[in-house]
Amino acid sequence: MKSTTPRGRVLHLTVAGLALTGLLTACGTSGSGNDTKSSGPVTLPFWGWANGQETVVKAFNASHKDIQLKYTKVTDQLTMQKQLANAVKAGNAPCLLQNTAEYVTSWVAQGALADISQYVDSSKDKFNAGAWASAQVQGKSYGVPTSSAPQFTIYRTDIFQKYGINPPSTWDDFIAAGKVLKKHGIKITNYAGEDPSTLEVLAMQAGAHWYAIDGNSWKVNFQDAGSLKAAKVIQEIIDNDLNSKLSFADYAAVQRNFDNGGTATRQISTWQMAGMVNNFTKSFGKWALSPWPTYTGEAAKTPAGTNLTGSVTLVTKQCKNVKQAAEAALWMSTDTGAVKTMADPTTGNGVMPALADSQSYVAGAISEKLLGKNYQSAQKTVTDSLNTVTTDWAFGPDWTAMFTELQAGWGKVVGKQETVTDLLAHMQEWTVNDLKSRGISVEG
């Protein structure tokens, strides 16, 4: 379930139709932006970090005479937040920028993004519903989604066959398989101490809602039934020592561990296969996909994403050419060539498009080299997962600060210094107090 940085998660905001006052900031600003006319081609600064974007920008510039993109590559999503904050403060923010869904609400709250609904909402049906919502806050569009996040389990077929284990269909099965593998010195999963997204996505799958809107206030609940259900699964895995504890600070070591058979499964999305393909030397053809484990007795439900897969192209309020920026954002997410570039793991990030009809891209977004004879069946697993994605998760306006606090506690959980329920109780109190300190209306 891990990546080199905390997950970006393509999670879906469902706060349409509610008043901004008190929800995002004490004054409830939303940002809009105005166009200015230009006698020549409009140049739009565009910041991003994903592989393939430079190729897409070149294609856009070649096909547009009146709009040109000027691309700047940023290191990663965390660097993006810092650089954008400095640029907004200095009054020179780029027109367009790549970001991930969890940051959208925070940037809207700071008045940094333009409402581009009038320019893009007519294209809504071109995108899958969950991805479309990732660029929205309260029913207004502040960007265009670029990718979606099919989620699934990838597992070592040779190890499972050797010890007579079937791909786990439930979390109870997952834990039982972990106990079998433990007897042979193999871990069922890896929990990096710096990445609490494991707790986030299992809670999401279980129906938790850490943030929600209640009238004109945010409602915070880290201790609802879904969160506690997720906590029980994670705690049992940790208490029974079924997990590796490898930090992604040493990314190569984590990949070697999977390649050598030290850990037998991952819950991932399509783009993360690239890291496996680029680092493995021994286990090609020995991996297969299966659906995410469900909670016993419940229907299939897939968490809505992981780091980088939930990208959106946002338009800033400081942009002087909002209409043209919105047009460019739409083109990059819908042009066939651009979409293929980003979906292909050799030219882009191997991300699944945000388009409503993206089945034709599945084969190119997963690795036949990694999956071997399981490549064909894997395509159905990916497609099926797109139809069970969680669509009712909301990000709060202090998500970045909250996640940083969650990271600190998660390390203690993985190290058995505190329990998952202890962490959830702390996050409940901390988040309520943090929102109040920002002048944001909150209950919980």
Tab-separated table of C-alpha atoms in Angstrom:
chain	number	residue	atom	x	y	z
A	1	MET	CA	0.000	0.000	0.000
A	2	LYS	CA	2.984	2.274	-0.017
A	3	SER	CA	4.803	4.690	-2.233
A	4	THR	CA	7.844	6.912	-1.911
A	5	THR	CA	5.759	9.711	-0.433
A	6	PRO	CA	2.493	9.761	1.526
A	7	ARG	CA	-0.407	8.896	-0.715
A	8	GLY	CA	-2.031	11.533	-2.807
A	9	ARG	CA	-5.296	9.559	-2.895
A	10	VAL	CA	-7.859	10.328	-5.560
A	11	LEU	CA	-10.583	10.768	-2.995
A	12	HIS	CA	-13.874	12.324	-3.770
A	13	LEU	CA	-15.358	15.503	-2.325
A	14	THR	CA	-19.097	15.404	-1.811
A	15	VAL	CA	-19.923	18.829	-0.461
A	16	ALA	CA	-21.961	20.186	-3.342
A	17	GLY	CA	-24.614	22.815	-2.779
A	18	LEU	CA	-23.532	24.010	0.654
A	19	ALA	CA	-22.664	27.554	1.669
A	20	LEU	CA	-18.966	28.339	1.966
A	21	THR	CA	-19.322	30.550	5.015
A	22	GLY	CA	-17.605	28.990	8.009
A	23	LEU	CA	-16.715	25.797	6.152
A	24	LEU	CA	-13.414	26.692	4.557
A	25	THR	CA	-12.300	29.876	6.265
A	26	ALA	CA	-13.743	32.357	8.681
A	27	CYS	CA	-14.638	34.562	5.715
A	28	GLY	CA	-15.487	31.775	3.299
A	29	THR	CA	-13.696	32.875	0.137
A	30	SER	CA	-13.827	30.658	-2.936
A	31	GLY	CA	-11.790	32.385	-5.641
A	32	SER	CA	-12.844	32.985	-9.239
A	33	GLY	CA	-10.466	34.755	-11.614
A	34	ASN	CA	-10.977	37.028	-14.629
A	35	ASP	CA	-9.852	36.791	-18.216
A	36	THR	CA	-7.856	39.453	-19.988
A	37	LYS	CA	-7.671	39.877	-23.746
A	38	SER	CA	-4.375	39.465	-25.543
A	39	SER	CA	-3.355	40.525	-29.041
A	40	GLY	CA	-1.022	37.557	-29.500
A	41	PRO	CA	-0.670	33.965	-28.314
A	42	VAL	CA	-1.424	33.510	-24.627
A	43	THR	CA	1.381	31.881	-22.649
A	44	LEU	CA	0.257	29.898	-19.611
A	45	PRO	CA	2.812	28.805	-16.984
A	46	PHE	CA	2.165	25.169	-15.990
A	47	TRP	CA	3.788	23.411	-13.041
A	48	GLY	CA	3.789	19.632	-12.649
A	49	TRP	CA	5.888	16.651	-11.638
A	50	ALA	CA	4.515	13.639	-13.525
A	51	ASN	CA	6.495	11.775	-16.148
A	52	GLY	CA	5.141	12.437	-19.613
A	53	GLN	CA	3.890	15.963	-19.023
A	54	GLU	CA	6.657	17.578	-21.049
A	55	THR	CA	5.669	15.425	-24.034
A	56	VAL	CA	2.023	16.391	-23.586
A	57	VAL	CA	2.925	20.087	-23.390
A	58	LYS	CA	4.917	19.866	-26.630
A	59	ALA	CA	1.945	18.231	-28.344
A	60	PHE	CA	-0.422	20.884	-27.034
A	61	ASN	CA	1.813	23.731	-28.192
A	62	ALA	CA	2.170	22.173	-31.628
A	63	SER	CA	-1.589	21.954	-32.054
A	64	HIS	CA	-2.559	25.363	-30.625
A	65	LYS	CA	-1.594	28.692	-32.156
A	66	ASP	CA	-3.393	30.992	-29.722
A	67	ILE	CA	-2.408	29.261	-26.455
A	68	GLN	CA	1.041	28.073	-25.448
A	69	LEU	CA	2.066	26.255	-22.265
A	70	LYS	CA	5.325	26.987	-20.485
A	71	TYR	CA	6.166	23.906	-18.428
A	72	THR	CA	8.162	23.819	-15.183
A	73	LYS	CA	8.904	20.437	-13.609
A	74	VAL	CA	8.541	20.331	-9.819
A	75	THR	CA	10.177	17.588	-7.736
A	76	ASP	CA	7.031	16.075	-6.212
A	77	GLN	CA	3.646	16.886	-4.730
A	78	LEU	CA	5.002	18.024	-1.353
A	79	THR	CA	7.451	20.390	-3.027
A	80	MET	CA	4.561	21.670	-5.122
A	81	GLN	CA	2.630	22.764	-2.034
A	82	LYS	CA	5.606	24.731	-0.702
A	83	GLN	CA	6.415	26.375	-4.021
A	84	LEU	CA	2.794	27.225	-4.694
A	85	ALA	CA	2.419	28.798	-1.256
A	86	ASN	CA	5.423	31.028	-1.944
A	87	ALA	CA	4.167	31.918	-5.417
A	88	VAL	CA	0.667	32.791	-4.207
A	89	LYS	CA	2.136	35.012	-1.522
A	90	ALA	CA	4.400	36.741	-4.059
A	91	GLY	CA	1.559	37.189	-6.538
A	92	ASN	CA	3.152	35.127	-9.310
A	93	ALA	CA	1.384	31.765	-9.135
A	94	PRO	CA	1.332	29.725	-12.375
A	95	CYS	CA	-1.901	29.555	-14.347
A	96	LEU	CA	-2.005	25.752	-14.278
A	97	LEU	CA	-0.615	23.222	-11.856
A	98	GLN	CA	-0.744	19.521	-11.201
A	99	ASN	CA	-1.951	18.537	-7.767
A	100	THR	CA	-3.769	15.757	-5.958
A	101	ALA	CA	-7.306	15.743	-4.646
A	102	GLU	CA	-6.615	16.119	-0.941
A	103	TYR	CA	-5.071	19.558	-1.427
A	104	VAL	CA	-7.921	21.107	-3.412
A	105	THR	CA	-10.087	22.128	-0.454
A	106	SER	CA	-7.161	23.724	1.349
A	107	TRP	CA	-6.167	25.815	-1.667
A	108	VAL	CA	-9.767	26.886	-2.240
A	109	ALA	CA	-9.918	27.897	1.419
A	110	GLN	CA	-6.878	30.105	0.872
A	111	GLY	CA	-8.457	31.763	-2.149
A	112	ALA	CA	-5.740	30.442	-4.457
A	113	LEU	CA	-7.890	28.704	-7.084
A	114	ALA	CA	-10.249	29.967	-9.772
A	115	ASP	CA	-13.782	28.667	-10.211
A	116	ILE	CA	-13.759	27.402	-13.801
A	117	SER	CA	-17.177	25.752	-13.741
A	118	GLN	CA	-18.526	27.847	-16.629
A	119	TYR	CA	-15.712	26.629	-18.881
A	120	VAL	CA	-15.529	22.923	-18.040
A	121	ASP	CA	-18.819	21.653	-16.604
A	122	SER	CA	-20.262	20.960	-20.066
A	123	SER	CA	-17.557	18.252	-20.367
A	124	LYS	CA	-18.530	16.485	-17.141
A	125	ASP	CA	-19.929	13.406	-18.905
A	126	LYS	CA	-16.542	12.696	-20.486
A	127	PHE	CA	-15.155	11.756	-17.036
A	128	ASN	CA	-15.971	9.075	-14.501
A	129	ALA	CA	-17.985	10.462	-11.608
A	130	GLY	CA	-15.401	9.892	-8.898
A	131	ALA	CA	-12.551	11.495	-10.799
A	132	TRP	CA	-14.694	14.475	-11.759
A	133	ALA	CA	-15.546	15.121	-8.110
A	134	SER	CA	-11.857	15.167	-7.167
A	135	ALA	CA	-11.437	18.620	-8.755
A	136	GLN	CA	-14.563	20.041	-7.137
A	137	VAL	CA	-15.420	21.720	-3.868
A	138	GLN	CA	-19.088	22.320	-3.050
A	139	GLY	CA	-20.155	21.630	-6.592
A	140	LYS	CA	-17.766	24.135	-8.167
A	141	SER	CA	-14.941	23.070	-10.455
A	142	TYR	CA	-11.444	24.368	-9.771
A	143	GLY	CA	-9.658	22.131	-12.235
A	144	VAL	CA	-9.915	19.075	-14.441
A	145	PRO	CA	-9.120	15.506	-13.307
A	146	THR	CA	-6.272	13.795	-15.120
A	147	SER	CA	-6.377	10.285	-13.689
A	148	SER	CA	-8.359	7.777	-11.669
A	149	ALA	CA	-7.204	5.071	-9.313
A	150	PRO	CA	-8.150	1.438	-9.783
A	151	GLN	CA	-7.115	-0.402	-6.627
A	152	PHE	CA	-6.266	-4.079	-6.319
A	153	THR	CA	-4.011	-6.592	-4.603
A	154	ILE	CA	-0.867	-7.845	-6.318
A	155	TYR	CA	0.531	-11.069	-4.884
A	156	ARG	CA	3.291	-13.651	-5.415
A	157	THR	CA	1.692	-16.641	-7.078
A	158	ASP	CA	4.648	-18.951	-6.437
A	159	ILE	CA	4.613	-18.268	-2.700
A	160	PHE	CA	0.838	-18.639	-2.407
A	161	GLN	CA	0.898	-21.903	-4.364
A	162	LYS	CA	3.809	-23.302	-2.357
A	163	TYR	CA	1.954	-22.872	0.928
A	164	GLY	CA	-1.541	-23.670	-0.346
A	165	ILE	CA	-2.950	-20.162	0.083
A	166	ASN	CA	-5.711	-18.674	-2.069
A	167	PRO	CA	-5.787	-14.935	-2.835
A	168	PRO	CA	-7.540	-13.424	0.215
A	169	SER	CA	-11.089	-12.309	-0.586
A	170	THR	CA	-11.682	-10.774	2.873
A	171	TRP	CA	-9.514	-9.092	5.479
A	172	ASP	CA	-10.101	-12.100	7.724
A	173	ASP	CA	-8.653	-14.253	4.931
A	174	PHE	CA	-5.791	-11.806	4.597
A	175	ILE	CA	-4.885	-12.108	8.262
A	176	ALA	CA	-5.204	-15.912	8.148
A	177	ALA	CA	-2.882	-16.018	5.120
A	178	GLY	CA	-0.455	-13.777	6.956
A	179	LYS	CA	-0.299	-16.185	9.856
A	180	VAL	CA	0.523	-19.059	7.503
A	181	LEU	CA	3.249	-17.070	5.766
A	182	LYS	CA	4.710	-15.943	9.086
A	183	LYS	CA	5.600	-19.561	9.898
A	184	HIS	CA	7.874	-19.507	6.855
A	185	GLY	CA	9.482	-16.133	7.543
A	186	ILE	CA	7.370	-14.215	5.014
A	187	LYS	CA	5.304	-11.109	5.690
A	188	ILE	CA	1.868	-10.590	4.135
A	189	THR	CA	2.276	-6.794	3.788
A	190	ASN	CA	4.551	-3.846	4.540
A	191	TYR	CA	3.675	-0.937	6.826
A	192	ALA	CA	6.111	1.932	6.414
A	193	GLY	CA	6.235	3.954	9.611
A	194	GLU	CA	5.994	7.241	7.733
A	195	ASP	CA	2.909	6.349	5.685
A	196	PRO	CA	-0.436	6.295	7.547
A	197	SER	CA	-2.422	6.007	4.341
A	198	THR	CA	-2.991	2.342	5.224
A	199	LEU	CA	-5.276	3.497	8.023
A	200	GLU	CA	-6.894	6.090	5.799
A	201	VAL	CA	-7.800	3.758	2.947
A	202	LEU	CA	-9.006	0.895	5.149
A	203	ALA	CA	-11.184	3.347	7.070
A	204	MET	CA	-12.509	4.748	3.806
A	205	GLN	CA	-13.320	1.260	2.554
A	206	ALA	CA	-15.143	0.533	5.818
A	207	GLY	CA	-17.409	3.549	5.358
A	208	ALA	CA	-15.650	5.983	7.677
A	209	HIS	CA	-16.004	9.743	7.280
A	210	TRP	CA	-13.255	11.633	9.054
A	211	TYR	CA	-14.633	14.886	7.656
A	212	ALA	CA	-18.198	15.686	6.659
A	213	ILE	CA	-20.415	18.732	6.250
A	214	ASP	CA	-23.247	19.305	8.718
A	215	GLY	CA	-25.143	22.463	7.812
A	216	ASN	CA	-22.588	25.268	7.861
A	217	SER	CA	-20.033	23.382	9.942
A	218	TRP	CA	-17.464	20.672	9.435
A	219	LYS	CA	-18.133	17.486	11.373
A	220	VAL	CA	-15.039	15.554	12.469
A	221	ASN	CA	-15.228	11.873	13.418
A	222	PHE	CA	-12.127	9.689	13.599
A	223	GLN	CA	-13.893	7.206	15.872
A	224	ASP	CA	-16.895	6.168	13.810
A	225	ALA	CA	-17.741	2.524	13.154
A	226	GLY	CA	-15.761	2.398	9.918
A	227	SER	CA	-12.608	3.790	11.494
A	228	LEU	CA	-12.817	1.308	14.362
A	229	LYS	CA	-13.412	-1.566	11.934
A	230	ALA	CA	-10.242	-0.597	10.047
A	231	ALA	CA	-8.350	-0.218	13.309
A	232	LYS	CA	-9.228	-3.773	14.319
A	233	VAL	CA	-7.804	-5.238	11.094
A	234	ILE	CA	-4.604	-3.205	11.243
A	235	GLN	CA	-4.065	-3.883	14.933
A	236	GLU	CA	-4.360	-7.624	14.433
A	237	ILE	CA	-1.794	-7.521	11.636
A	238	ILE	CA	0.626	-5.512	13.794
A	239	ASP	CA	0.045	-7.503	16.989
A	240	ASN	CA	0.753	-10.750	15.161
A	241	ASP	CA	3.862	-9.378	13.414
A	242	LEU	CA	2.454	-10.094	9.972
A	243	ASN	CA	3.878	-6.931	8.435
A	244	SER	CA	7.302	-5.821	7.309
A	245	LYS	CA	8.371	-2.404	8.610
A	246	LEU	CA	10.451	-1.157	5.714
A	247	SER	CA	10.615	2.589	5.193
A	248	PHE	CA	10.294	3.990	1.720
A	249	ALA	CA	13.184	6.251	2.575
A	250	ASP	CA	15.161	3.322	1.137
A	251	TYR	CA	12.949	2.667	-1.850
A	252	ALA	CA	15.317	0.167	-3.446
A	253	ALA	CA	15.384	-1.944	-0.284
A	254	VAL	CA	11.601	-2.133	-0.213
A	255	GLN	CA	11.511	-3.279	-3.813
A	256	ARG	CA	14.241	-5.881	-3.209
A	257	ASN	CA	12.189	-7.257	-0.353
A	258	PHE	CA	9.204	-7.843	-2.635
A	259	ASP	CA	11.432	-9.209	-5.402
A	260	ASN	CA	13.156	-11.632	-3.008
A	261	GLY	CA	9.866	-12.857	-1.551
A	262	GLY	CA	10.225	-11.279	1.891
A	263	THR	CA	6.771	-9.711	1.540
A	264	ALA	CA	4.113	-11.421	-0.547
A	265	THR	CA	1.404	-8.846	-1.306
A	266	ARG	CA	0.751	-5.172	-1.909
A	267	GLN	CA	-2.493	-3.239	-2.267
A	268	ILE	CA	-1.651	-0.854	-5.098
A	269	SER	CA	-2.768	0.899	-8.267
A	270	THR	CA	-1.519	0.688	-11.843
A	271	TRP	CA	1.199	3.342	-11.643
A	272	GLN	CA	3.023	1.592	-8.785
A	273	MET	CA	3.829	-1.339	-11.043
A	274	ALA	CA	6.443	0.823	-12.751
A	275	GLY	CA	8.550	0.868	-9.590
A	276	MET	CA	8.366	-2.908	-9.384
A	277	VAL	CA	9.289	-3.399	-13.036
A	278	ASN	CA	12.192	-0.951	-12.801
A	279	ASN	CA	13.669	-2.525	-9.674
A	280	PHE	CA	12.950	-6.251	-9.860
A	281	THR	CA	15.398	-8.803	-11.235
A	282	LYS	CA	14.088	-12.170	-9.993
A	283	SER	CA	10.307	-12.365	-9.820
A	284	PHE	CA	9.005	-11.308	-13.220
A	285	GLY	CA	6.009	-13.376	-14.255
A	286	LYS	CA	5.350	-14.540	-10.698
A	287	TRP	CA	2.801	-11.860	-9.796
A	288	ALA	CA	-0.968	-11.791	-10.252
A	289	LEU	CA	-3.815	-9.436	-9.380
A	290	SER	CA	-6.848	-10.053	-7.218
A	291	PRO	CA	-9.545	-7.694	-5.903
A	292	TRP	CA	-9.036	-5.736	-2.713
A	293	PRO	CA	-10.046	-7.827	0.310
A	294	THR	CA	-13.492	-6.911	1.606
A	295	TYR	CA	-14.756	-6.766	5.142
A	296	THR	CA	-16.504	-10.059	5.902
A	297	GLY	CA	-20.115	-10.056	4.773
A	298	GLU	CA	-19.802	-6.833	2.783
A	299	ALA	CA	-19.914	-6.196	-0.950
A	300	ALA	CA	-16.805	-5.252	-2.878
A	301	LYS	CA	-15.735	-1.698	-2.170
A	302	THR	CA	-12.463	-0.192	-3.307
A	303	PRO	CA	-10.746	2.747	-1.620
A	304	ALA	CA	-10.502	5.722	-3.906
A	305	GLY	CA	-6.856	6.004	-4.669
A	306	THR	CA	-3.199	6.333	-3.896
A	307	ASN	CA	-0.412	8.788	-4.226
A	308	LEU	CA	-0.124	10.533	-7.633
A	309	THR	CA	-2.945	8.572	-9.209
A	310	GLY	CA	-5.524	11.167	-8.217
A	311	SER	CA	-3.994	14.041	-10.088
A	312	VAL	CA	-5.962	17.092	-11.158
A	313	THR	CA	-4.915	20.074	-13.244
A	314	LEU	CA	-5.915	23.146	-11.264
A	315	VAL	CA	-6.323	26.748	-12.416
A	316	THR	CA	-5.133	29.485	-10.064
A	317	LYS	CA	-7.021	32.647	-9.208
A	318	GLN	CA	-4.008	34.777	-10.141
A	319	CYS	CA	-4.116	33.524	-13.739
A	320	LYS	CA	-4.983	36.353	-16.137
A	321	ASN	CA	-6.345	33.951	-18.758
A	322	VAL	CA	-8.645	31.617	-16.875
A	323	LYS	CA	-10.736	30.598	-19.877
A	324	GLN	CA	-7.681	29.574	-21.887
A	325	ALA	CA	-6.216	27.769	-18.893
A	326	ALA	CA	-9.430	25.784	-18.488
A	327	GLU	CA	-9.343	24.912	-22.190
A	328	ALA	CA	-5.755	23.663	-21.884
A	329	ALA	CA	-6.576	21.602	-18.802
A	330	LEU	CA	-9.475	19.929	-20.606
A	331	TRP	CA	-7.343	19.161	-23.650
A	332	MET	CA	-4.619	17.485	-21.580
A	333	SER	CA	-7.197	15.194	-19.960
A	334	THR	CA	-9.217	14.316	-23.051
A	335	ASP	CA	-6.959	14.397	-26.110
A	336	THR	CA	-6.361	10.788	-27.165
A	337	GLY	CA	-2.632	11.223	-27.690
A	338	ALA	CA	-2.132	13.057	-24.413
A	339	VAL	CA	-4.102	10.452	-22.466
A	340	LYS	CA	-2.147	7.596	-24.048
A	341	THR	CA	1.144	9.287	-23.199
A	342	MET	CA	0.273	9.556	-19.517
A	343	ALA	CA	-1.325	6.088	-19.278
A	344	ASP	CA	1.668	4.272	-20.763
A	345	PRO	CA	4.205	3.377	-18.029
A	346	THR	CA	7.071	3.807	-20.505
A	347	THR	CA	6.137	7.348	-21.570
A	348	GLY	CA	4.164	8.533	-18.566
A	349	ASN	CA	3.247	7.372	-15.093
A	350	GLY	CA	1.146	4.363	-16.042
A	351	VAL	CA	-1.888	6.087	-14.547
A	352	MET	CA	-5.436	5.239	-15.531
A	353	PRO	CA	-7.231	8.107	-17.254
A	354	ALA	CA	-10.055	9.964	-15.539
A	355	LEU	CA	-12.278	9.379	-18.560
A	356	ALA	CA	-15.648	7.668	-18.258
A	357	ASP	CA	-14.586	5.099	-20.846
A	358	SER	CA	-11.038	4.095	-19.953
A	359	GLN	CA	-11.176	0.326	-20.445
A	360	SER	CA	-9.132	0.549	-23.643
A	361	TYR	CA	-6.209	1.946	-21.632
A	362	VAL	CA	-6.034	-0.885	-19.085
A	363	ALA	CA	-3.792	-3.172	-21.122
A	364	GLY	CA	-1.212	-0.436	-21.572
A	365	ALA	CA	-1.277	0.658	-17.938
A	366	ILE	CA	-0.250	-2.697	-16.440
A	367	SER	CA	2.922	-4.698	-16.997
A	368	GLU	CA	2.898	-7.954	-18.942
A	369	LYS	CA	6.539	-8.427	-17.959
A	370	LEU	CA	5.608	-8.356	-14.288
A	371	LEU	CA	2.442	-10.447	-14.572
A	372	GLY	CA	3.446	-13.003	-17.208
A	373	LYS	CA	0.672	-15.511	-17.890
A	374	ASN	CA	-1.579	-13.607	-15.464
A	375	TYR	CA	-1.583	-10.476	-17.651
A	376	GLN	CA	-4.912	-11.132	-19.392
A	377	SER	CA	-6.881	-11.954	-16.242
A	378	ALA	CA	-5.350	-8.920	-14.522
A	379	GLN	CA	-7.044	-6.597	-16.991
A	380	LYS	CA	-10.496	-7.662	-15.777
A	381	THR	CA	-9.440	-7.150	-12.152
A	382	VAL	CA	-8.393	-3.580	-12.931
A	383	THR	CA	-11.568	-2.825	-14.878
A	384	ASP	CA	-13.792	-4.289	-12.161
A	385	SER	CA	-12.076	-2.217	-9.484
A	386	LEU	CA	-13.024	0.990	-11.296
A	387	ASN	CA	-16.686	0.105	-10.748
A	388	THR	CA	-16.446	-0.285	-6.965
A	389	VAL	CA	-14.574	2.906	-6.028
A	390	THR	CA	-15.574	4.815	-2.902
A	391	THR	CA	-17.317	8.067	-3.833
A	392	ASP	CA	-18.358	9.577	-0.505
A	393	TRP	CA	-15.058	10.588	1.117
A	394	ALA	CA	-14.442	14.264	1.903
A	395	PHE	CA	-11.229	16.151	2.617
A	396	GLY	CA	-11.203	18.742	5.347
A	397	PRO	CA	-9.721	22.226	4.917
A	398	ASP	CA	-6.746	21.343	7.143
A	399	TRP	CA	-5.993	18.001	5.497
A	400	THR	CA	-2.285	18.666	5.015
A	401	ALA	CA	-1.714	19.587	8.653
A	402	MET	CA	-3.907	16.726	9.825
A	403	PHE	CA	-2.034	14.186	7.728
A	404	THR	CA	1.298	15.397	9.091
A	405	GLU	CA	0.036	14.841	12.623
A	406	LEU	CA	-1.310	11.437	11.617
A	407	GLN	CA	2.110	10.483	10.262
A	408	ALA	CA	3.765	11.148	13.614
A	409	GLY	CA	1.307	8.895	15.408
A	410	TRP	CA	1.379	6.177	12.787
A	411	GLY	CA	5.081	5.631	13.358
A	412	LYS	CA	4.301	4.900	17.002
A	413	VAL	CA	1.557	2.469	15.990
A	414	VAL	CA	3.860	0.528	13.676
A	415	GLY	CA	6.480	0.510	16.433
A	416	LYS	CA	3.906	-0.847	18.924
A	417	GLN	CA	4.232	2.201	21.166
A	418	GLU	CA	0.521	2.929	20.933
A	419	THR	CA	-2.586	1.329	19.462
A	420	VAL	CA	-4.540	2.335	16.397
A	421	THR	CA	-7.501	3.327	18.555
A	422	ASP	CA	-5.196	5.520	20.655
A	423	LEU	CA	-4.126	7.294	17.487
A	424	LEU	CA	-7.703	7.773	16.323
A	425	ALA	CA	-8.681	9.277	19.671
A	426	HIS	CA	-5.745	11.683	19.483
A	427	MET	CA	-6.613	12.696	15.922
A	428	GLN	CA	-10.200	13.390	16.904
A	429	GLU	CA	-9.183	15.882	19.572
A	430	TRP	CA	-6.300	17.345	17.574
A	431	THR	CA	-8.316	17.946	14.387
A	432	VAL	CA	-11.246	19.618	16.142
A	433	ASN	CA	-8.863	21.941	17.964
A	434	ASP	CA	-6.902	22.662	14.793
A	435	LEU	CA	-9.994	23.678	12.837
A	436	LYS	CA	-11.174	25.895	15.683
A	437	SER	CA	-7.782	27.580	15.816
A	438	ARG	CA	-8.212	28.474	12.126
A	439	GLY	CA	-11.565	30.102	12.739
A	440	ILE	CA	-13.410	27.319	10.946
A	441	SER	CA	-16.802	26.179	12.214
A	442	VAL	CA	-16.514	22.615	13.484
A	443	GLU	CA	-18.315	20.049	15.582
A	444	GLY	CA	-17.080	16.713	16.823
